[in-house]
Amino acid sequence: MPPTAQTYIDALQMLAHPEGGFFRETYRSDLLVEVTGDGAVRQRNAATGIYFLLEEGNFSAFHKIKSDEMWHFYAGQALEILELDTTGELRCTRLGPDILRGDVHQHMVRASTWFASRVAAGSTFSLVGCTVAPGFDFADFCLAEKAALLATFPQHGRVITELTR
């Protein structure tokens, strides 16, 4: 019998993630870097890494961070990463096991991009990894407010309503 989502959650000692799903931090660089932007200078770890697991029926709500985030596929079935770019375009990337059918094993979400993720239709769970550089810090995390996102991207109302809390 193939491993279940709970098998991975237990084996990797994952915790509930504030944006949905489960995670475990696996790496935080000892190297500190200065990051500029928004008129401020911040000190961050050079990079961080996590395991992240989503199950069918759950989602990672629209949010953005101030760093680039590379997603990696590890196990389970496909995951959809939905991004809203500055032109208002909605892009959906399928992170999954079947590169011969259009899945990708890695995908970069650029800094300050609104994005969400969900298990693809017909999938039960996805185990992925996320590498963030400069490293993730909750001070750089912004969870989308449904009303504000709908006002900015009214043409994507259905998906925004589905993927916000």
Short mmCIF file of C-alpha atoms in Angstrom, two decimals:
data_model
loop_
_atom_site.label_atom_id
_atom_site.label_comp_id
_atom_site.label_asym_id
_atom_site.label_seq_id
_atom_site.Cartn_x
_atom_site.Cartn_y
_atom_site.Cartn_z
CA MET A 1 0.00 0.00 0.00
CA PRO A 2 1.44 3.44 -0.92
CA PRO A 3 2.12 5.93 1.88
CA THR A 4 -0.73 8.21 2.91
CA ALA A 5 -0.60 11.91 3.75
CA GLN A 6 -0.74 11.03 7.46
CA THR A 7 2.24 8.69 7.01
CA TYR A 8 4.34 11.62 5.76
CA ILE A 9 2.95 14.05 8.36
CA ASP A 10 3.95 11.65 11.14
CA ALA A 11 7.31 10.58 9.66
CA LEU A 12 8.40 14.17 9.00
CA GLN A 13 6.95 15.47 12.30
CA MET A 14 5.00 18.16 10.46
CA LEU A 15 2.92 20.90 12.12
CA ALA A 16 -0.19 22.75 10.95
CA HIS A 17 0.75 25.77 8.79
CA PRO A 18 -1.03 29.13 9.31
CA GLU A 19 -1.86 29.43 5.59
CA GLY A 20 -3.21 25.84 5.38
CA GLY A 21 -1.60 22.40 5.14
CA PHE A 22 1.33 21.05 7.15
CA PHE A 23 5.02 21.97 7.25
CA ARG A 24 8.37 21.35 8.86
CA GLU A 25 11.35 23.63 8.58
CA THR A 26 14.39 21.62 7.50
CA TYR A 27 16.99 24.31 6.87
CA ARG A 28 17.82 27.83 8.03
CA SER A 29 21.15 29.24 6.84
CA ASP A 30 23.55 30.51 9.49
CA LEU A 31 24.67 33.16 7.01
CA LEU A 32 22.86 36.46 7.57
CA VAL A 33 22.32 38.97 4.77
CA GLU A 34 21.04 42.53 4.68
CA VAL A 35 17.93 42.98 2.55
CA THR A 36 16.79 46.40 1.37
CA GLY A 37 13.40 47.47 0.09
CA ASP A 38 10.29 49.29 1.22
CA GLY A 39 12.61 52.00 2.56
CA ALA A 40 14.00 49.65 5.21
CA VAL A 41 17.03 47.45 5.76
CA ARG A 42 16.29 44.01 7.21
CA GLN A 43 18.61 41.23 8.29
CA ARG A 44 17.57 37.75 7.12
CA ASN A 45 19.03 34.27 6.93
CA ALA A 46 20.43 33.75 3.42
CA ALA A 47 17.99 30.87 2.74
CA THR A 48 15.43 28.59 4.41
CA GLY A 49 13.79 25.32 3.42
CA ILE A 50 10.63 23.46 4.44
CA TYR A 51 8.62 20.37 3.66
CA PHE A 52 5.00 21.32 2.90
CA LEU A 53 2.03 18.96 2.55
CA LEU A 54 -1.48 19.70 1.33
CA GLU A 55 -4.38 17.27 1.36
CA GLU A 56 -7.43 17.14 -0.89
CA GLY A 57 -10.03 19.67 0.29
CA ASN A 58 -7.48 21.98 1.90
CA PHE A 59 -5.51 24.83 0.33
CA SER A 60 -2.74 27.30 0.96
CA ALA A 61 -4.54 30.66 0.95
CA PHE A 62 -3.46 33.58 -1.22
CA HIS A 63 -0.46 35.29 0.34
CA LYS A 64 2.81 36.89 -0.62
CA ILE A 65 6.30 37.11 0.81
CA LYS A 66 9.19 39.49 0.16
CA SER A 67 11.54 36.78 -1.17
CA ASP A 68 11.67 34.40 -4.12
CA GLU A 69 10.30 30.94 -3.29
CA MET A 70 11.33 27.82 -5.22
CA TRP A 71 8.83 24.94 -4.99
CA HIS A 72 10.00 21.31 -5.41
CA PHE A 73 7.79 18.23 -5.91
CA TYR A 74 8.57 15.18 -3.72
CA ALA A 75 5.66 12.73 -3.35
CA GLY A 76 1.94 12.17 -3.74
CA GLN A 77 0.08 13.70 -6.64
CA ALA A 78 0.03 17.04 -8.45
CA LEU A 79 -0.38 20.43 -6.80
CA GLU A 80 -1.55 23.62 -8.52
CA ILE A 81 0.24 26.90 -7.77
CA LEU A 82 -1.92 29.88 -8.74
CA GLU A 83 -0.26 33.29 -9.13
CA LEU A 84 -1.74 36.74 -9.74
CA ASP A 85 0.78 38.96 -11.51
CA THR A 86 0.95 42.75 -11.63
CA THR A 87 -0.86 42.84 -15.01
CA GLY A 88 -3.83 40.98 -13.53
CA GLU A 89 -3.08 37.69 -15.26
CA LEU A 90 -3.83 34.46 -13.36
CA ARG A 91 -1.23 31.77 -13.98
CA CYS A 92 -1.61 28.15 -12.87
CA THR A 93 1.45 25.88 -12.68
CA ARG A 94 1.08 22.17 -12.04
CA LEU A 95 3.82 20.85 -9.74
CA GLY A 96 3.78 17.07 -9.90
CA PRO A 97 5.30 13.73 -10.83
CA ASP A 98 4.45 13.52 -14.55
CA ILE A 99 6.74 15.83 -16.51
CA LEU A 100 5.81 14.01 -19.73
CA ARG A 101 2.24 15.32 -19.31
CA GLY A 102 3.14 18.88 -18.42
CA ASP A 103 3.89 18.71 -14.70
CA VAL A 104 7.03 20.45 -13.46
CA HIS A 105 9.24 19.31 -10.60
CA GLN A 106 10.34 22.84 -9.71
CA HIS A 107 8.65 26.23 -9.93
CA MET A 108 9.78 29.70 -8.87
CA VAL A 109 7.31 32.16 -7.35
CA ARG A 110 8.88 35.62 -7.52
CA ALA A 111 9.00 37.91 -4.50
CA SER A 112 5.87 39.97 -3.73
CA THR A 113 3.60 37.87 -6.00
CA TRP A 114 0.16 36.94 -4.67
CA PHE A 115 -0.11 33.15 -4.83
CA ALA A 116 -2.04 30.19 -3.46
CA SER A 117 -1.88 26.44 -3.91
CA ARG A 118 -4.23 23.48 -3.85
CA VAL A 119 -4.12 19.79 -4.61
CA ALA A 120 -4.99 19.25 -8.28
CA ALA A 121 -8.32 17.64 -9.21
CA GLY A 122 -8.11 13.86 -8.82
CA SER A 123 -5.22 14.07 -6.35
CA THR A 124 -5.38 13.15 -2.66
CA PHE A 125 -2.25 14.90 -1.34
CA SER A 126 0.99 16.55 -2.41
CA LEU A 127 4.28 16.61 -0.52
CA VAL A 128 6.50 19.42 -1.75
CA GLY A 129 9.40 21.51 -0.57
CA CYS A 130 9.84 25.27 -0.55
CA THR A 131 13.22 27.00 -0.57
CA VAL A 132 13.14 30.74 0.16
CA ALA A 133 15.98 33.19 -0.51
CA PRO A 134 16.57 35.47 1.28
CA GLY A 135 15.22 33.22 4.02
CA PHE A 136 11.62 33.16 5.17
CA ASP A 137 10.62 35.38 8.07
CA PHE A 138 6.99 35.80 9.21
CA ALA A 139 7.58 39.57 9.26
CA ASP A 140 7.75 39.35 5.44
CA PHE A 141 4.53 37.29 5.14
CA CYS A 142 1.22 38.88 4.13
CA LEU A 143 -1.99 36.82 4.07
CA ALA A 144 -4.45 38.24 1.53
CA GLU A 145 -7.67 39.86 2.65
CA LYS A 146 -10.44 38.59 0.40
CA ALA A 147 -12.13 41.99 -0.11
CA ALA A 148 -8.87 43.76 -1.02
CA LEU A 149 -7.81 41.03 -3.46
CA LEU A 150 -11.28 41.02 -5.07
CA ALA A 151 -11.10 44.81 -5.49
CA THR A 152 -7.70 44.54 -7.20
CA PHE A 153 -8.45 41.47 -9.34
CA PRO A 154 -12.27 41.38 -9.82
CA GLN A 155 -11.89 39.27 -12.98
CA HIS A 156 -10.63 36.38 -10.82
CA GLY A 157 -13.39 36.50 -8.21
CA ARG A 158 -14.19 32.78 -8.28
CA VAL A 159 -10.64 31.57 -7.59
CA ILE A 160 -9.98 34.34 -5.04
CA THR A 161 -13.15 33.39 -3.16
CA GLU A 162 -12.15 29.70 -3.26
CA LEU A 163 -8.59 30.32 -2.05
CA THR A 164 -8.91 32.94 0.70
CA ARG A 165 -9.99 32.46 4.31
#
